[in-house]
Amino acid sequence: DLLTPDNTKITLITKKQGFFLNWKSNSTVQEQLVVSTDSKFEKILLKQDKITNKIFLNDLEGKLFWKVEGQDLQNKKISSKIHSVDIKVFQTPVINTPENNSQLTFQTKDDLKKWSTPVAIEWNSDFTTYEYQISNNEKFTSILDTKKTTVNKIKAAVQVGTYFVRVRGTYNNTPADWSPTVSFNVIATRSIEEPPKAPVLLTKKIKM
């Protein structure tokens, strides 16, 4: 008998997180789990022998169909009912702005030691809550800014230097994997105001 209800919906933050399928044996032997992408089991994804009553699976997503096959005491092949499970796996965020290893150049009239400017950081994902970190080293041993947010676009105040940023989604207060790290370099030059030009006399000379 399959104990995990039919049409069960499971949400995972990563494929590696995995899930359990529960069933119980009714005096059968040589049980085997069979998982397919279709209810007719024409596209079988997985066959697993020597199973326990609580089967852990990972690296799967989408709508799947499963059953347990075995043999009864007369060595007759029997099969359980077919149940489906719908597995949603969130996408790990991917930062698309700024581009990795990009150079951001600015001009300012201010003192460069006191100067800062907002830089947009944007990412793609289907999580609804996120956590981001900005650092001045790629190992993130020193965090300059970190916050939780429900949007996928922020503006961070930066000065001249090299920055590293990463983002991860959270679901039910459980953090997922960090996105690939993106680095960007901020360059600023101080603009020099030209002195005002001398006035030009426009009155023409008049001959007497």
Short mmCIF file of N, CA and C in Angstrom, two decimals, residues 85-197:
data_model
loop_
_atom_site.label_atom_id
_atom_site.label_comp_id
_atom_site.label_asym_id
_atom_site.label_seq_id
_atom_site.Cartn_x
_atom_site.Cartn_y
_atom_site.Cartn_z
N VAL A 85 3.14 12.46 -7.74
CA VAL A 85 3.73 13.45 -6.86
C VAL A 85 4.24 14.59 -7.74
N ASP A 86 3.94 15.82 -7.35
CA ASP A 86 4.33 17.00 -8.13
C ASP A 86 5.39 17.76 -7.35
N ILE A 87 6.60 17.81 -7.91
CA ILE A 87 7.75 18.36 -7.20
C ILE A 87 8.16 19.69 -7.84
N LYS A 88 8.07 20.75 -7.06
CA LYS A 88 8.54 22.07 -7.52
C LYS A 88 9.88 22.35 -6.86
N VAL A 89 10.86 22.71 -7.71
CA VAL A 89 12.19 23.06 -7.21
C VAL A 89 12.46 24.52 -7.57
N PHE A 90 12.76 25.34 -6.57
CA PHE A 90 13.07 26.74 -6.84
C PHE A 90 14.37 26.87 -7.63
N GLN A 91 14.45 27.92 -8.44
CA GLN A 91 15.65 28.19 -9.21
C GLN A 91 16.64 28.99 -8.36
N THR A 92 17.89 28.55 -8.35
CA THR A 92 18.93 29.32 -7.68
C THR A 92 19.06 30.68 -8.36
N PRO A 93 19.07 31.78 -7.60
CA PRO A 93 19.17 33.10 -8.23
C PRO A 93 20.40 33.24 -9.11
N VAL A 94 20.24 33.99 -10.19
CA VAL A 94 21.34 34.32 -11.09
C VAL A 94 21.38 35.84 -11.23
N ILE A 95 22.49 36.44 -10.84
CA ILE A 95 22.64 37.90 -10.91
C ILE A 95 22.94 38.29 -12.35
N ASN A 96 22.11 39.19 -12.91
CA ASN A 96 22.34 39.63 -14.29
C ASN A 96 22.76 41.09 -14.39
N THR A 97 22.64 41.85 -13.31
CA THR A 97 23.11 43.23 -13.29
C THR A 97 23.76 43.50 -11.93
N PRO A 98 25.01 43.97 -11.93
CA PRO A 98 25.90 44.19 -13.08
C PRO A 98 26.47 42.87 -13.60
N GLU A 99 27.05 42.93 -14.77
CA GLU A 99 27.68 41.73 -15.32
C GLU A 99 28.95 41.39 -14.53
N ASN A 100 29.28 40.12 -14.52
CA ASN A 100 30.47 39.68 -13.80
C ASN A 100 31.73 40.31 -14.40
N ASN A 101 32.62 40.75 -13.53
CA ASN A 101 33.89 41.39 -13.91
C ASN A 101 33.70 42.69 -14.69
N SER A 102 32.59 43.35 -14.48
CA SER A 102 32.33 44.60 -15.20
C SER A 102 33.07 45.77 -14.54
N GLN A 103 33.33 46.79 -15.35
CA GLN A 103 33.96 48.03 -14.89
C GLN A 103 32.91 49.13 -14.93
N LEU A 104 32.62 49.74 -13.80
CA LEU A 104 31.65 50.82 -13.72
C LEU A 104 32.40 52.13 -13.50
N THR A 105 32.31 53.04 -14.47
CA THR A 105 33.10 54.27 -14.46
C THR A 105 32.20 55.47 -14.22
N PHE A 106 32.66 56.36 -13.33
CA PHE A 106 31.90 57.55 -12.98
C PHE A 106 32.82 58.77 -12.94
N GLN A 107 32.22 59.94 -13.06
CA GLN A 107 32.91 61.20 -12.85
C GLN A 107 32.19 61.98 -11.77
N THR A 108 32.96 62.70 -10.98
CA THR A 108 32.35 63.47 -9.90
C THR A 108 33.17 64.71 -9.61
N LYS A 109 32.52 65.72 -9.05
CA LYS A 109 33.20 66.93 -8.61
C LYS A 109 33.60 66.82 -7.14
N ASP A 110 33.11 65.75 -6.47
CA ASP A 110 33.34 65.60 -5.03
C ASP A 110 34.72 65.00 -4.75
N ASP A 111 35.11 65.10 -3.50
CA ASP A 111 36.33 64.46 -3.02
C ASP A 111 36.13 62.94 -3.11
N LEU A 112 37.03 62.23 -3.77
CA LEU A 112 36.86 60.79 -3.99
C LEU A 112 36.85 60.00 -2.70
N LYS A 113 37.45 60.52 -1.64
CA LYS A 113 37.46 59.81 -0.36
C LYS A 113 36.08 59.83 0.29
N LYS A 114 35.27 60.83 -0.05
CA LYS A 114 33.94 60.95 0.52
C LYS A 114 32.84 60.56 -0.47
N TRP A 115 33.22 60.32 -1.71
CA TRP A 115 32.25 60.07 -2.79
C TRP A 115 31.66 58.67 -2.70
N SER A 116 30.40 58.53 -3.03
CA SER A 116 29.74 57.23 -3.20
C SER A 116 28.61 57.40 -4.19
N THR A 117 28.17 56.28 -4.75
CA THR A 117 27.09 56.33 -5.73
C THR A 117 26.27 55.05 -5.64
N PRO A 118 24.97 55.10 -5.94
CA PRO A 118 24.15 53.88 -5.92
C PRO A 118 24.38 53.05 -7.19
N VAL A 119 24.48 51.74 -7.01
CA VAL A 119 24.63 50.80 -8.12
C VAL A 119 23.50 49.78 -8.04
N ALA A 120 22.82 49.57 -9.16
CA ALA A 120 21.71 48.61 -9.21
C ALA A 120 22.24 47.18 -9.26
N ILE A 121 21.67 46.32 -8.44
CA ILE A 121 21.98 44.88 -8.45
C ILE A 121 20.67 44.15 -8.65
N GLU A 122 20.60 43.32 -9.69
CA GLU A 122 19.35 42.66 -10.06
C GLU A 122 19.61 41.19 -10.37
N TRP A 123 18.63 40.34 -10.04
CA TRP A 123 18.81 38.90 -10.28
C TRP A 123 17.48 38.27 -10.71
N ASN A 124 17.60 37.09 -11.32
CA ASN A 124 16.43 36.31 -11.75
C ASN A 124 16.25 35.11 -10.83
N SER A 125 15.02 34.85 -10.42
CA SER A 125 14.70 33.67 -9.63
C SER A 125 13.20 33.64 -9.38
N ASP A 126 12.69 32.50 -8.90
CA ASP A 126 11.27 32.40 -8.59
C ASP A 126 11.00 32.29 -7.09
N PHE A 127 12.03 32.52 -6.26
CA PHE A 127 11.79 32.66 -4.84
C PHE A 127 11.00 33.95 -4.59
N THR A 128 10.40 34.05 -3.42
CA THR A 128 9.69 35.28 -3.05
C THR A 128 10.41 36.05 -1.95
N THR A 129 11.37 35.43 -1.30
CA THR A 129 12.20 36.12 -0.32
C THR A 129 13.66 35.79 -0.58
N TYR A 130 14.52 36.77 -0.32
CA TYR A 130 15.94 36.63 -0.65
C TYR A 130 16.81 37.19 0.47
N GLU A 131 18.07 36.81 0.41
CA GLU A 131 19.10 37.40 1.25
C GLU A 131 20.30 37.68 0.35
N TYR A 132 20.84 38.89 0.44
CA TYR A 132 22.01 39.22 -0.37
C TYR A 132 23.17 39.63 0.54
N GLN A 133 24.38 39.47 0.00
CA GLN A 133 25.59 39.89 0.70
C GLN A 133 26.51 40.61 -0.28
N ILE A 134 27.11 41.68 0.19
CA ILE A 134 28.11 42.43 -0.59
C ILE A 134 29.39 42.48 0.23
N SER A 135 30.50 42.17 -0.43
CA SER A 135 31.78 42.10 0.27
C SER A 135 32.87 42.72 -0.59
N ASN A 136 34.01 42.98 0.04
CA ASN A 136 35.17 43.45 -0.72
C ASN A 136 36.19 42.33 -0.94
N ASN A 137 35.78 41.08 -0.64
CA ASN A 137 36.64 39.93 -0.96
C ASN A 137 35.77 38.75 -1.38
N GLU A 138 36.32 37.93 -2.24
CA GLU A 138 35.53 36.87 -2.87
C GLU A 138 35.16 35.74 -1.91
N LYS A 139 35.80 35.66 -0.75
CA LYS A 139 35.45 34.64 0.23
C LYS A 139 34.39 35.13 1.22
N PHE A 140 34.00 36.39 1.12
CA PHE A 140 32.96 37.00 1.95
C PHE A 140 33.29 36.89 3.44
N THR A 141 34.57 37.03 3.75
CA THR A 141 34.97 37.04 5.16
C THR A 141 34.68 38.39 5.81
N SER A 142 34.51 39.42 4.98
CA SER A 142 34.16 40.74 5.47
C SER A 142 32.91 41.20 4.71
N ILE A 143 31.79 41.35 5.42
CA ILE A 143 30.52 41.70 4.80
C ILE A 143 30.28 43.21 4.94
N LEU A 144 30.13 43.89 3.80
CA LEU A 144 29.87 45.31 3.80
C LEU A 144 28.38 45.62 3.94
N ASP A 145 27.56 44.75 3.37
CA ASP A 145 26.11 44.97 3.42
C ASP A 145 25.41 43.63 3.25
N THR A 146 24.41 43.36 4.06
CA THR A 146 23.59 42.17 3.93
C THR A 146 22.21 42.45 4.46
N LYS A 147 21.20 42.03 3.72
CA LYS A 147 19.81 42.25 4.13
C LYS A 147 18.93 41.15 3.54
N LYS A 148 17.74 41.01 4.11
CA LYS A 148 16.71 40.16 3.54
C LYS A 148 15.71 41.05 2.82
N THR A 149 15.19 40.57 1.70
CA THR A 149 14.31 41.39 0.89
C THR A 149 13.30 40.51 0.16
N THR A 150 12.20 41.11 -0.27
CA THR A 150 11.19 40.39 -1.04
C THR A 150 11.20 40.81 -2.51
N VAL A 151 12.16 41.63 -2.90
CA VAL A 151 12.27 42.06 -4.30
C VAL A 151 13.56 41.51 -4.88
N ASN A 152 13.65 41.53 -6.22
CA ASN A 152 14.85 40.99 -6.88
C ASN A 152 15.70 42.09 -7.51
N LYS A 153 15.59 43.29 -6.95
CA LYS A 153 16.41 44.40 -7.43
C LYS A 153 16.65 45.36 -6.27
N ILE A 154 17.93 45.68 -6.04
CA ILE A 154 18.28 46.61 -4.98
C ILE A 154 19.24 47.65 -5.52
N LYS A 155 19.48 48.69 -4.73
CA LYS A 155 20.50 49.67 -5.04
C LYS A 155 21.45 49.75 -3.85
N ALA A 156 22.73 49.55 -4.13
CA ALA A 156 23.73 49.54 -3.07
C ALA A 156 24.65 50.74 -3.24
N ALA A 157 24.94 51.44 -2.14
CA ALA A 157 25.86 52.57 -2.17
C ALA A 157 27.29 52.04 -2.16
N VAL A 158 28.06 52.41 -3.16
CA VAL A 158 29.44 51.93 -3.28
C VAL A 158 30.40 53.10 -3.47
N GLN A 159 31.64 52.85 -3.13
CA GLN A 159 32.72 53.80 -3.37
C GLN A 159 33.69 53.18 -4.37
N VAL A 160 34.82 53.83 -4.58
CA VAL A 160 35.82 53.29 -5.50
C VAL A 160 36.36 51.99 -4.93
N GLY A 161 36.42 50.95 -5.75
CA GLY A 161 36.95 49.67 -5.29
C GLY A 161 36.31 48.49 -6.01
N THR A 162 36.70 47.30 -5.61
CA THR A 162 36.17 46.06 -6.19
C THR A 162 35.20 45.42 -5.20
N TYR A 163 34.07 44.97 -5.73
CA TYR A 163 33.01 44.42 -4.89
C TYR A 163 32.61 43.03 -5.38
N PHE A 164 32.12 42.22 -4.43
CA PHE A 164 31.62 40.88 -4.72
C PHE A 164 30.22 40.77 -4.13
N VAL A 165 29.30 40.22 -4.90
CA VAL A 165 27.91 40.12 -4.44
C VAL A 165 27.37 38.72 -4.73
N ARG A 166 26.53 38.23 -3.84
CA ARG A 166 25.85 36.95 -4.03
C ARG A 166 24.47 37.03 -3.39
N VAL A 167 23.57 36.17 -3.87
CA VAL A 167 22.17 36.19 -3.43
C VAL A 167 21.71 34.74 -3.23
N ARG A 168 20.85 34.53 -2.26
CA ARG A 168 20.21 33.22 -2.12
C ARG A 168 18.74 33.42 -1.76
N GLY A 169 17.93 32.47 -2.17
CA GLY A 169 16.52 32.50 -1.82
C GLY A 169 16.29 31.82 -0.49
N THR A 170 15.15 32.13 0.13
CA THR A 170 14.74 31.45 1.36
C THR A 170 13.29 31.03 1.22
N TYR A 171 12.97 29.88 1.80
CA TYR A 171 11.60 29.36 1.76
C TYR A 171 11.29 28.77 3.12
N ASN A 172 10.22 29.26 3.75
CA ASN A 172 9.86 28.83 5.10
C ASN A 172 11.05 28.99 6.06
N ASN A 173 11.75 30.12 5.91
CA ASN A 173 12.91 30.46 6.75
C ASN A 173 14.09 29.53 6.55
N THR A 174 14.06 28.73 5.51
CA THR A 174 15.19 27.85 5.20
C THR A 174 15.96 28.43 4.02
N PRO A 175 17.26 28.73 4.19
CA PRO A 175 18.03 29.31 3.08
C PRO A 175 18.42 28.26 2.04
N ALA A 176 18.43 28.68 0.79
CA ALA A 176 18.86 27.80 -0.30
C ALA A 176 20.34 28.06 -0.59
N ASP A 177 20.82 27.53 -1.69
CA ASP A 177 22.22 27.72 -2.07
C ASP A 177 22.47 29.15 -2.53
N TRP A 178 23.69 29.62 -2.33
CA TRP A 178 24.07 30.94 -2.83
C TRP A 178 24.16 30.91 -4.35
N SER A 179 23.86 32.04 -4.95
CA SER A 179 24.04 32.20 -6.39
C SER A 179 25.53 32.22 -6.72
N PRO A 180 25.90 32.03 -7.99
CA PRO A 180 27.30 32.28 -8.38
C PRO A 180 27.67 33.73 -8.04
N THR A 181 28.87 33.92 -7.53
CA THR A 181 29.32 35.25 -7.14
C THR A 181 29.60 36.11 -8.36
N VAL A 182 29.18 37.37 -8.30
CA VAL A 182 29.46 38.35 -9.35
C VAL A 182 30.35 39.44 -8.75
N SER A 183 31.40 39.80 -9.47
CA SER A 183 32.28 40.88 -9.02
C SER A 183 32.19 42.05 -9.99
N PHE A 184 32.38 43.25 -9.45
CA PHE A 184 32.42 44.44 -10.30
C PHE A 184 33.37 45.46 -9.68
N ASN A 185 33.95 46.27 -10.54
CA ASN A 185 34.94 47.26 -10.12
C ASN A 185 34.40 48.65 -10.36
N VAL A 186 34.44 49.49 -9.34
CA VAL A 186 33.95 50.87 -9.43
C VAL A 186 35.14 51.81 -9.57
N ILE A 187 35.13 52.58 -10.65
CA ILE A 187 36.19 53.54 -10.93
C ILE A 187 35.56 54.93 -10.99
N ALA A 188 36.18 55.87 -10.32
CA ALA A 188 35.68 57.26 -10.34
C ALA A 188 36.85 58.21 -10.54
N THR A 189 36.64 59.22 -11.33
CA THR A 189 37.64 60.26 -11.54
C THR A 189 37.02 61.60 -11.18
N ARG A 190 37.86 62.47 -10.66
CA ARG A 190 37.36 63.78 -10.26
C ARG A 190 37.47 64.74 -11.44
N SER A 191 36.37 65.32 -11.81
CA SER A 191 36.36 66.27 -12.93
C SER A 191 36.84 67.62 -12.45
N ILE A 192 37.61 68.29 -13.29
CA ILE A 192 38.18 69.59 -12.96
C ILE A 192 37.43 70.66 -13.73
N GLU A 193 36.92 71.63 -12.99
CA GLU A 193 36.20 72.71 -13.65
C GLU A 193 37.18 73.66 -14.33
N GLU A 194 36.90 73.96 -15.57
CA GLU A 194 37.74 74.91 -16.29
C GLU A 194 37.45 76.32 -15.80
N PRO A 195 38.50 77.15 -15.69
CA PRO A 195 38.27 78.54 -15.26
C PRO A 195 37.44 79.27 -16.30
N PRO A 196 36.66 80.24 -15.86
CA PRO A 196 35.83 80.98 -16.83
C PRO A 196 36.69 81.72 -17.85
N LYS A 197 36.22 81.73 -19.07
CA LYS A 197 36.94 82.42 -20.14
C LYS A 197 36.80 83.93 -19.98
#
